[in-house]
Short mmCIF file of C-alpha atoms in Angstrom, two decimals:
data_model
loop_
_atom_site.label_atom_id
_atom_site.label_comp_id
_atom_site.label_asym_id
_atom_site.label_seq_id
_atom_site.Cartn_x
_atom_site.Cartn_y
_atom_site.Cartn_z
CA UNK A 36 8.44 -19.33 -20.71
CA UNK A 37 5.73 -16.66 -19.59
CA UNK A 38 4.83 -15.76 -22.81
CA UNK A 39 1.73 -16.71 -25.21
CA UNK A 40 2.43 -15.94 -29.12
CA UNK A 41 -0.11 -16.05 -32.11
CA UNK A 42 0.88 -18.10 -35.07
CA UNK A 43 -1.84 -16.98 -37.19
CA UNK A 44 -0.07 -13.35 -36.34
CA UNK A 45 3.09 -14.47 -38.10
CA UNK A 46 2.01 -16.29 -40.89
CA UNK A 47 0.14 -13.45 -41.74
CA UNK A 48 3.26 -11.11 -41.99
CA UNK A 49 5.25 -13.77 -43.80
CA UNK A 50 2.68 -13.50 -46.31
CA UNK A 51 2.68 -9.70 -46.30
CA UNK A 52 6.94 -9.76 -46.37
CA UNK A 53 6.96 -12.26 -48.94
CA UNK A 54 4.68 -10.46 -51.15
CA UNK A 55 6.40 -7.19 -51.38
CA UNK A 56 8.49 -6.19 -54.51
CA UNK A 57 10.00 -3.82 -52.20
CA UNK A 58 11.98 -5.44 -49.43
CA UNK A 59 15.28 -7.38 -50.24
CA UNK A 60 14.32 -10.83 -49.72
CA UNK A 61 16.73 -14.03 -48.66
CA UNK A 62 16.34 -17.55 -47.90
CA UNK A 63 19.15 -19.91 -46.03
CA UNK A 64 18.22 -23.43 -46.61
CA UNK A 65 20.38 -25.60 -43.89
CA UNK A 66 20.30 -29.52 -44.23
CA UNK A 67 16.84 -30.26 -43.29
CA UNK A 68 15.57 -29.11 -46.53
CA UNK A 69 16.21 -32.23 -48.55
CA UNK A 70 15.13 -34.38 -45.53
CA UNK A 71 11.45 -32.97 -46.40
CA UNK A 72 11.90 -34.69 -49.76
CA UNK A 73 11.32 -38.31 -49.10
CA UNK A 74 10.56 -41.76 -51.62
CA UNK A 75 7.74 -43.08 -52.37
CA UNK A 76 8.25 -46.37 -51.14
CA UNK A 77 7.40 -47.30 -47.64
CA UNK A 78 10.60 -46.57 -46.59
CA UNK A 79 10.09 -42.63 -46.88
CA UNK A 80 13.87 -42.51 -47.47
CA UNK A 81 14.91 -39.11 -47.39
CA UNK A 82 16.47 -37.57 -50.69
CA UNK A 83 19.12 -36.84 -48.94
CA UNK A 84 20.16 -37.54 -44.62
CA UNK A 85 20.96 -35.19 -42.60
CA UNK A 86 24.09 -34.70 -41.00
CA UNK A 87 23.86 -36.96 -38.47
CA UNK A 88 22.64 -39.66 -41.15
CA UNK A 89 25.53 -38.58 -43.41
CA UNK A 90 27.78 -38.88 -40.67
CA UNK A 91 26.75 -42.80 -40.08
CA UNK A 92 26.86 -43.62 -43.48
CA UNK A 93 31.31 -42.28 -43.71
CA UNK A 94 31.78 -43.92 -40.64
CA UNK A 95 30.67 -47.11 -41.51
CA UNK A 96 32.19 -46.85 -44.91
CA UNK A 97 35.48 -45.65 -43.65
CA UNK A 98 36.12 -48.55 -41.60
CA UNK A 99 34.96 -50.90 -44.07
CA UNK A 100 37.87 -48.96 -46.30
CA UNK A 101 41.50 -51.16 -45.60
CA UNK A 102 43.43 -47.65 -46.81
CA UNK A 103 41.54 -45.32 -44.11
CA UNK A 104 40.40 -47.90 -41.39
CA UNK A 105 43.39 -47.76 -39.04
CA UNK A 106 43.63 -44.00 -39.49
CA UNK A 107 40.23 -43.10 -38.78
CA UNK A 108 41.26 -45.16 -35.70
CA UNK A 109 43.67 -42.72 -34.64
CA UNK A 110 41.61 -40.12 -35.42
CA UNK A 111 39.00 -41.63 -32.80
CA UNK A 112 41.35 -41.65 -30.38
CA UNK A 113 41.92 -37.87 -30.78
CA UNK A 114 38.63 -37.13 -29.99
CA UNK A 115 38.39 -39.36 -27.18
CA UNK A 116 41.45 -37.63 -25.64
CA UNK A 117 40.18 -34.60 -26.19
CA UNK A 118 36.80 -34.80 -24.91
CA UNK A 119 35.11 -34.12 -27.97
CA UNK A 120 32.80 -36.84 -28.44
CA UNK A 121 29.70 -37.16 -30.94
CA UNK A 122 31.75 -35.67 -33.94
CA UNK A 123 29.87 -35.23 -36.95
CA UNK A 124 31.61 -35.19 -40.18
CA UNK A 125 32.16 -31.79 -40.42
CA UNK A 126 34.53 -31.87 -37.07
CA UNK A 127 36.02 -34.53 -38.66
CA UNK A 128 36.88 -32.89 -41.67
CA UNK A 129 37.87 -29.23 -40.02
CA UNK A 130 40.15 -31.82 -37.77
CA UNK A 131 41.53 -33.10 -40.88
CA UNK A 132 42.68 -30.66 -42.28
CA UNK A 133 43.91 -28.33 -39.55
CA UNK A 134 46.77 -31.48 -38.71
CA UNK A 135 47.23 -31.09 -42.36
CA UNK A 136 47.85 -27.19 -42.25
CA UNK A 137 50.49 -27.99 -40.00
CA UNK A 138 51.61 -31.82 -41.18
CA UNK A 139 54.34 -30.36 -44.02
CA UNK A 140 55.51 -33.68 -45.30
CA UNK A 141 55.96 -35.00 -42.07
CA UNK A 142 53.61 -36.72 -39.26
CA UNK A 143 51.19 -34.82 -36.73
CA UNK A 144 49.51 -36.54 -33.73
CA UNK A 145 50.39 -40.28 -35.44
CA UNK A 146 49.08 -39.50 -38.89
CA UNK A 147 51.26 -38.96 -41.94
CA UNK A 148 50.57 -35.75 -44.49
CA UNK A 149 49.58 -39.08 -46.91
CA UNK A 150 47.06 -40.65 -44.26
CA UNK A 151 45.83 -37.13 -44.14
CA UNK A 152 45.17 -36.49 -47.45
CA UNK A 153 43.84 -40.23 -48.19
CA UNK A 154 41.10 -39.45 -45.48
CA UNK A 155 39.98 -36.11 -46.63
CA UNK A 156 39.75 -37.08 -50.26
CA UNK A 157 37.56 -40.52 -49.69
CA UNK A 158 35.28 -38.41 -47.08
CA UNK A 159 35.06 -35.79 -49.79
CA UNK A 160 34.71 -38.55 -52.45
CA UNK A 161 31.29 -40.21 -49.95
CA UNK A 162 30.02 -36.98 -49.48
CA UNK A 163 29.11 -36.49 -52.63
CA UNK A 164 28.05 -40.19 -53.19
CA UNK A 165 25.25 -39.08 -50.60
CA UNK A 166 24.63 -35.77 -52.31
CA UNK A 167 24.65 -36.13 -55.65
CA UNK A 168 21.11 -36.49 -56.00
CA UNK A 169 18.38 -35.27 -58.64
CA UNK A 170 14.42 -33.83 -57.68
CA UNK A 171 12.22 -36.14 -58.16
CA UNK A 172 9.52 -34.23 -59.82
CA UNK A 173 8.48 -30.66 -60.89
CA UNK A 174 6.26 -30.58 -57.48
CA UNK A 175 9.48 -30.37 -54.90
CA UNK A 176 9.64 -27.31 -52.63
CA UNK A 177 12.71 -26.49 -54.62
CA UNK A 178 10.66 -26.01 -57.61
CA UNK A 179 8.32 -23.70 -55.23
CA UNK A 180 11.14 -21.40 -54.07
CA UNK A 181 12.24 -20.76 -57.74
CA UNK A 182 8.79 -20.30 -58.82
CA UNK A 183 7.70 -17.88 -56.28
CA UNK A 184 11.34 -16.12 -57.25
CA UNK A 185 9.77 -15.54 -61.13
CA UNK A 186 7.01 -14.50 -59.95
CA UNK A 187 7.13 -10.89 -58.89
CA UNK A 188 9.22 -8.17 -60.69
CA UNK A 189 11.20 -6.91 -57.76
CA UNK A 190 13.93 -4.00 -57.25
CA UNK A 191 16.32 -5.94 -55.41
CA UNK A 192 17.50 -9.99 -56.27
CA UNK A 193 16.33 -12.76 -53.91
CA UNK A 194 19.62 -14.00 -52.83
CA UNK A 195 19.71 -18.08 -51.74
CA UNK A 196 21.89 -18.88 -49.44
CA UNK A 197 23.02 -22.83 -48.31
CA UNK A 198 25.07 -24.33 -46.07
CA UNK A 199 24.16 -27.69 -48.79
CA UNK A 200 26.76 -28.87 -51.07
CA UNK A 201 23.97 -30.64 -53.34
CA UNK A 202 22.83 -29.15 -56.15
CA UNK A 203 19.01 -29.11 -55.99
CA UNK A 204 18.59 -25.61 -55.73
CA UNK A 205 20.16 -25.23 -58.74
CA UNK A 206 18.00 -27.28 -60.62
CA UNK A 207 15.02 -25.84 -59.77
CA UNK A 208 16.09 -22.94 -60.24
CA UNK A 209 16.97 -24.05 -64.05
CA UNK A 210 14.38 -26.98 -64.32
CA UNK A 211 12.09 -23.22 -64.07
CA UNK A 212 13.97 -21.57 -66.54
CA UNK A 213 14.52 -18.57 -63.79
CA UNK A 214 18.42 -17.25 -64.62
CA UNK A 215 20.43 -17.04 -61.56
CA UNK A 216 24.62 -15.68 -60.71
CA UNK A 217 26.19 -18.38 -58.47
CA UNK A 218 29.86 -16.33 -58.45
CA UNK A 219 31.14 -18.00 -60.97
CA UNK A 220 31.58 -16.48 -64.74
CA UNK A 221 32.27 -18.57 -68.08
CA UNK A 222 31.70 -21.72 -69.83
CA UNK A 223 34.05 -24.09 -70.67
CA UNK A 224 35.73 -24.28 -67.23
CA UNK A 225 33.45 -21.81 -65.18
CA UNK A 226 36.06 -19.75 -62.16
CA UNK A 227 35.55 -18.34 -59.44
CA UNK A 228 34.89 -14.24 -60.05
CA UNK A 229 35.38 -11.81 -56.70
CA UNK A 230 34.99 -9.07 -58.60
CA UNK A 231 31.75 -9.76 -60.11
CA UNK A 232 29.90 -10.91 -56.43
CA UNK A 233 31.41 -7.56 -55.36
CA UNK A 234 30.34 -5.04 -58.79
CA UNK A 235 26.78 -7.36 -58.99
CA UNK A 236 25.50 -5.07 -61.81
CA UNK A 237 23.02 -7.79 -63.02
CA UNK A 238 19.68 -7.77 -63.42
CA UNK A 239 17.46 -8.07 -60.37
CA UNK A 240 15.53 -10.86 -62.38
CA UNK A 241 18.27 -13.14 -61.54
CA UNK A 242 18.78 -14.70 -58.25
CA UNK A 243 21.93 -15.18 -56.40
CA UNK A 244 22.91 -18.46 -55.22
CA UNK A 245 25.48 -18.37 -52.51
CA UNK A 246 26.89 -22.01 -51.42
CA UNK A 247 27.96 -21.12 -48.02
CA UNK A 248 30.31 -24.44 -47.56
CA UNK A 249 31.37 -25.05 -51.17
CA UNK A 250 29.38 -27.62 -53.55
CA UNK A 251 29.91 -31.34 -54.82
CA UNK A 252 30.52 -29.54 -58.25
CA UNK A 253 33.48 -26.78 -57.50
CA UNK A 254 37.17 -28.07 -57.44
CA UNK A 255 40.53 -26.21 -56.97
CA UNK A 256 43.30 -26.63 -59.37
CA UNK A 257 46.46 -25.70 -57.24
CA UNK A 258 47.94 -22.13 -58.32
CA UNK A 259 44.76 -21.27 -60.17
CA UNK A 260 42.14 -21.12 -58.24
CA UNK A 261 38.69 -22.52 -58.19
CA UNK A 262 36.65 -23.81 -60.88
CA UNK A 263 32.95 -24.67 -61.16
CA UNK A 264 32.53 -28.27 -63.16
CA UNK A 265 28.72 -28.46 -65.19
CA UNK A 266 30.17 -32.71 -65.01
CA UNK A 267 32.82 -33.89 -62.83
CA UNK A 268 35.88 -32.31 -61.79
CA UNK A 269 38.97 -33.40 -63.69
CA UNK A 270 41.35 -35.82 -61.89
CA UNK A 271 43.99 -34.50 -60.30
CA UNK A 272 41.66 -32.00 -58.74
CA UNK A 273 40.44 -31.19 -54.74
CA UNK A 274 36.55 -30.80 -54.44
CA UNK A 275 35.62 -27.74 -52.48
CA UNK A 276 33.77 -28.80 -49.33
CA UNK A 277 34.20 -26.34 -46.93
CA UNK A 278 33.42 -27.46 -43.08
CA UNK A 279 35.12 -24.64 -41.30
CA UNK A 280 36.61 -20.85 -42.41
CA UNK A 281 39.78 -21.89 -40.53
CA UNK A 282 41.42 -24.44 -42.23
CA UNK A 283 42.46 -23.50 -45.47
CA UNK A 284 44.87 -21.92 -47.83
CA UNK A 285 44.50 -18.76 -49.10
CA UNK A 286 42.99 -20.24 -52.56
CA UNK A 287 40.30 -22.39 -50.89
CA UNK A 288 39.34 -19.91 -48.40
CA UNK A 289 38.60 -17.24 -50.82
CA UNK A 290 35.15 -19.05 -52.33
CA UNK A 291 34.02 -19.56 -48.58
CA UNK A 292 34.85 -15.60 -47.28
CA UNK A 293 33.00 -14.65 -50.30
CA UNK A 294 29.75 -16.02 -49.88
CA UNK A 295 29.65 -15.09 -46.35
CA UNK A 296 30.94 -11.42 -46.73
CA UNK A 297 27.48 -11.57 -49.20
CA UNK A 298 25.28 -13.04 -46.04
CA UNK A 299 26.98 -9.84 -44.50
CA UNK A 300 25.83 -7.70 -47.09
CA UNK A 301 22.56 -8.80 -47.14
CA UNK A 302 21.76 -8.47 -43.57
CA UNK A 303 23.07 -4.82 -43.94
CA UNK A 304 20.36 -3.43 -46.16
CA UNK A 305 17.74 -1.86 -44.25
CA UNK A 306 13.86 -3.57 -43.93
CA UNK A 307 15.88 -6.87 -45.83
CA UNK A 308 13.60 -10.42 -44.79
CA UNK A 309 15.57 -13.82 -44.16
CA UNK A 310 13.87 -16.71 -44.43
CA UNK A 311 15.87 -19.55 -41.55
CA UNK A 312 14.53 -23.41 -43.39
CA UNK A 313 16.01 -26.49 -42.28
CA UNK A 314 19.02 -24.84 -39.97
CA UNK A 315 19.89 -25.72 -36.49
CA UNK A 316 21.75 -23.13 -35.68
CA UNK A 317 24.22 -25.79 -34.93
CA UNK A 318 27.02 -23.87 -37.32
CA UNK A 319 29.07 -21.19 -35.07
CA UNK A 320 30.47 -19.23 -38.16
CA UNK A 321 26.84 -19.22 -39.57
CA UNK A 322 25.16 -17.70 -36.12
CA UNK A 323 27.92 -15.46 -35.88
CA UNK A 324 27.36 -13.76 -39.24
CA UNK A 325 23.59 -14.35 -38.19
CA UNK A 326 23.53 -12.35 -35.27
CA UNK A 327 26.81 -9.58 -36.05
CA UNK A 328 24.47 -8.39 -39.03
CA UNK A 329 20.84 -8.10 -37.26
CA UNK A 330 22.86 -6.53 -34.76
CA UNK A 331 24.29 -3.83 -37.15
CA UNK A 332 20.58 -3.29 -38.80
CA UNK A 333 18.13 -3.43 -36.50
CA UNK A 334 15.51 -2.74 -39.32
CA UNK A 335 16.31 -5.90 -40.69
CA UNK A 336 14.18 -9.37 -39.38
CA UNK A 337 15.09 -12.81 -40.19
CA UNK A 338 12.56 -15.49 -39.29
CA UNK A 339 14.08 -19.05 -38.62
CA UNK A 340 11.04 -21.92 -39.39
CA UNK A 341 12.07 -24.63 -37.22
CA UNK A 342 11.03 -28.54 -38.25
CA UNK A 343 10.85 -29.98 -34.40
CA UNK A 344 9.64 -28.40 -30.67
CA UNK A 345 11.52 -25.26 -29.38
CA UNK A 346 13.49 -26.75 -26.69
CA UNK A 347 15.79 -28.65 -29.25
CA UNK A 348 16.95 -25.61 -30.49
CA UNK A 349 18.97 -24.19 -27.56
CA UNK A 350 21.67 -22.27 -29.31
CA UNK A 351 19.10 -20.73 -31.28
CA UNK A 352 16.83 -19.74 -28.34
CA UNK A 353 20.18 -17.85 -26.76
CA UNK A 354 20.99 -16.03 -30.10
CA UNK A 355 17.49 -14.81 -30.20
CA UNK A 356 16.72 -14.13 -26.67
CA UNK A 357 19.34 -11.36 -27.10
CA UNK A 358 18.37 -10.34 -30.66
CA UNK A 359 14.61 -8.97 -31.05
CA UNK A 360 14.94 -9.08 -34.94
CA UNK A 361 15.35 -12.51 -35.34
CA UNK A 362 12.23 -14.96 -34.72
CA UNK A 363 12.15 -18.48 -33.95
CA UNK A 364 8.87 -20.24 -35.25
CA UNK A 365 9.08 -23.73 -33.97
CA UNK A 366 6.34 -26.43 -34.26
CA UNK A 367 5.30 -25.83 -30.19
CA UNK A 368 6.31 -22.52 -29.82
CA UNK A 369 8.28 -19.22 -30.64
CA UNK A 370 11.04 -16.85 -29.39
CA UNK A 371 9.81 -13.74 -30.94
CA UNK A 372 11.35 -10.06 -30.06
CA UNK A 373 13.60 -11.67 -27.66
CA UNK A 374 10.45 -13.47 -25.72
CA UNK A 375 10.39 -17.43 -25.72
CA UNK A 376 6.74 -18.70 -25.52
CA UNK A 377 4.36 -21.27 -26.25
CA UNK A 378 1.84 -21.13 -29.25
CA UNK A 379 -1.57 -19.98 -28.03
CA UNK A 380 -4.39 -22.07 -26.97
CA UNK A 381 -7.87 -21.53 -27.50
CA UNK A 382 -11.21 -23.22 -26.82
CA UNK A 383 -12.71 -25.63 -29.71
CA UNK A 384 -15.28 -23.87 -30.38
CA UNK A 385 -13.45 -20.77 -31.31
CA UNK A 386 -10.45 -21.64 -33.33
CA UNK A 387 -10.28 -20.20 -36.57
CA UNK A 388 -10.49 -22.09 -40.36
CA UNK A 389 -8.14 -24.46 -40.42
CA UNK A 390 -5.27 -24.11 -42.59
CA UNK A 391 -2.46 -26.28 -43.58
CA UNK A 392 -0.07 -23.53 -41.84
CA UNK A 393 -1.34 -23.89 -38.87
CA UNK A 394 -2.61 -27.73 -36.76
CA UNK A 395 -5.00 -27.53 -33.97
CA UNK A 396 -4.77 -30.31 -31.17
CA UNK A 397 -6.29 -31.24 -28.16
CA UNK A 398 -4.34 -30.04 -24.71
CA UNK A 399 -5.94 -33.02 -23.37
CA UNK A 400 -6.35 -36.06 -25.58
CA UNK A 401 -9.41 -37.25 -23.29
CA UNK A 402 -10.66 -33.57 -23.67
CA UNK A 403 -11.35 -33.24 -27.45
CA UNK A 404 -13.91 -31.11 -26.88
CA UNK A 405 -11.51 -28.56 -24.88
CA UNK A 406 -8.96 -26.46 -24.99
CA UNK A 407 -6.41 -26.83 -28.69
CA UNK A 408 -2.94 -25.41 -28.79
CA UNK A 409 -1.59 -24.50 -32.04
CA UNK A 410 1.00 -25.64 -34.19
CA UNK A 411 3.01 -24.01 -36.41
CA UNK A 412 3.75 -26.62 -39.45
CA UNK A 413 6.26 -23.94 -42.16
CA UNK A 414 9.16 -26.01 -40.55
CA UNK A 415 8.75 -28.82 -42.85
CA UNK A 416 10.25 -27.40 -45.91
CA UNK A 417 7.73 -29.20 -47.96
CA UNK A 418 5.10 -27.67 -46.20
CA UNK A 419 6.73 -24.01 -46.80
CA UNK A 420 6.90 -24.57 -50.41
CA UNK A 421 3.07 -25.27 -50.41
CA UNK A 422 3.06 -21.88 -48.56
CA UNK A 423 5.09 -20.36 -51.78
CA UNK A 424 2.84 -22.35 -53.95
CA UNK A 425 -0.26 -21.00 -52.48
CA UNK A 426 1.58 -16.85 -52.80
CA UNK A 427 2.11 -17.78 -56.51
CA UNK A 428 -1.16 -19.06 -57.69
CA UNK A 429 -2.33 -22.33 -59.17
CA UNK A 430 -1.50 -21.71 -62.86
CA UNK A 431 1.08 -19.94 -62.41
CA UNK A 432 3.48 -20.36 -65.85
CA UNK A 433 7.34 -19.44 -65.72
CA UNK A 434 8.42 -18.82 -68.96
CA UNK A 435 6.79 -21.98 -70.44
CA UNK A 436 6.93 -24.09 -67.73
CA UNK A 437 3.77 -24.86 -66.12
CA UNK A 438 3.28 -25.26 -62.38
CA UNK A 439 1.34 -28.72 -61.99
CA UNK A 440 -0.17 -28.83 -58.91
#
């Protein structure tokens, strides 16, 4: 790690890209961007955990569960014979259902197509016990994102993408009135529309919102497809929570090839900006997609903002050692044009204003008078949306709906 970066360098061309009516703009917002948003008790609860969080929570509610206990048993001992240890519940899931895909009505590895199905639907059913949660306030980074969307007539749409199955973009995005196409069309029983992702002949007003592993509120109705729900699904139904591309039928895949040929099509437009919050690169399909489309347009740049220090982030740092269009901005350091590095350091006296963007400390705690190494703080999703904020302007209205500070 021989090389030194400059922070203030690329906050400055975030700014510029984010700015521009001109370049396609997207954002992919992983599962550290509702950790950001925390309670106000002492607690500082997150909205919603993380995957590793989520994880704990099933697991301790699955054994507590008489009808799902001794098959999540067996379904340990898979792993263990396998070698595949520190599941999260996304393996477990994608391991679900690929004994089901092969199950019939019969019994695979010890578990019945019944003890199967039991399992997937009660993970499905916690999942979105832990996601099913509302923004706080009008002040959430959400709300930033889908103001600083209104904000600038533009010639192409900013296109969200998520690997979430919560909902929170999509109420900012309609707590701030801003009209957005989620591949869905109607309104009585919304379903799923391939044909009008692929024509898009809307309005570039409107943003796209592209739910990369399905959402707490879509649901398949066997033989007919998949259906968006404004409430709750109707009984009978199987919610669309999509772990892995690999597992399904032909119905439930369909939603999930979708969105991602769209994350190809994005990456394929020449000068288009991604914007990496709250993703650790810890989703193979994701980084494939990732790096097979900056690889097909080198004009394009995406620009991962990661929460923690740039060693935790080792499957990022090899996709972007290779890839000198995608940038890593972590909190200690950078991979940028293929070169890993740490943040600069400069002497007190000569470090710039101080910003919220970017944190000066000591080298040498018993030096504060000495030399400061920067840190980049637009990891912390919350702190990002401040950065949107602070593009938009303070009284910044979307139609009608003032931005309180």
């Amino acid at each position: 790690m021989d090389s030194i970066h400059d922070p203030q360098k690329h906050v400055s061309y975030l700014q510029q890209c984010l700015s521009s009516d001109k370049m396609p703009i997207g954002f992919l917002l992983g599962a550290g961007c509702p950790v950001s948003i925390v309670s106000d008790d002492k607690s500082k609860t997150p909205l919603i955990p993380d995957i590793a969080g989520i994880t704990k929570s099933i697991m301790t509610a699955l054994k507590k569960n008489k009808d799902c206990a001794p098959s999540l048993t067996v379904l340990e001992s898979h792993f263990k014979t396998d070698g595949k240890l520190n599941q999260n519940v996304e393996d477990i899931l994608s391991h679900i259902r690929a004994l089901r895909a092969v199950a019939g009505k019969g019994k695979v590895r010890d578990l019945s197509a019944d003890n199967l199905d039991k399992l997937d639907e009660t993970i499905c059913d916690l999942i979105n016990d832990l996601a099913d949660k509302n923004l706080p306030d009008m002040k959430t980074p959400y709300h930033r994102v889908a103001l600083w969307i209104d904000n600038i007539g533009r010639e192409k749409p900013v296109e969200i993408f998520t690997t979430n199955y919560d909902l929170l973009m999509e109420q900012a995005l309609e707590d701030c009135r801003v009209p957005y196409f989620d591949g869905f069309a109607g309104t009585r029983k919304p379903f799923f529309d391939l044909r009008a992702m692929e024509e898009d002949m809307l309005p570039p007003r409107w943003a796209r919102a592209w739910k990369l592993h399905g959402s707490l509120n879509w649901y398949q109705i066997e033989k007919k497809g998949v259906f968006r729900s404004g409430t709750k699904e109707p009984s009978g139904t199987k919610r669309v929570i999509h772990p892995s591309h690999l597992k399904y039928d032909e119905s439930r895949r369909m939603p999930y090839l979708a969105m991602f040929d769209r994350l190809r099509a994005f990456l394929k437009q020449p000068t288009s900006v991604l914007i990496i919050c709250g993703y650790s690169f810890r989703d193979q399909h994701v980084n494939e997609v990732l790096l097979q489309g900056l690889q097909s347009t080198p004009t394009s740049i995406a620009f991962a903002l990661l929460h923690g220090k740039i060693e935790g982030y080792p499957q990022a740092i090899s996709i972007a050692g290779g890839r000198s269009n995608l940038n890593l901005l972590a909190k200690d350091g950078a991979v940028i044009s293929g070169r890993e590095g740490k943040w600069i350091e400069k002497d007190n006296g000569a470090i710039p204003d101080a910003t919220r963007w970017i944190r000066w400390s000591p080298v040498d705690t018993k030096k504060p008078d000495g030399q400061h190494r920067a840190e980049f703080q637009l990891g912390d999703f919350a702190v990002f949306g401040e950065f949107l904020h602070e593009l938009v302007g303070e009284e910044h209205h979307s139609s009608g709906v003032l931005n309180a500070k």
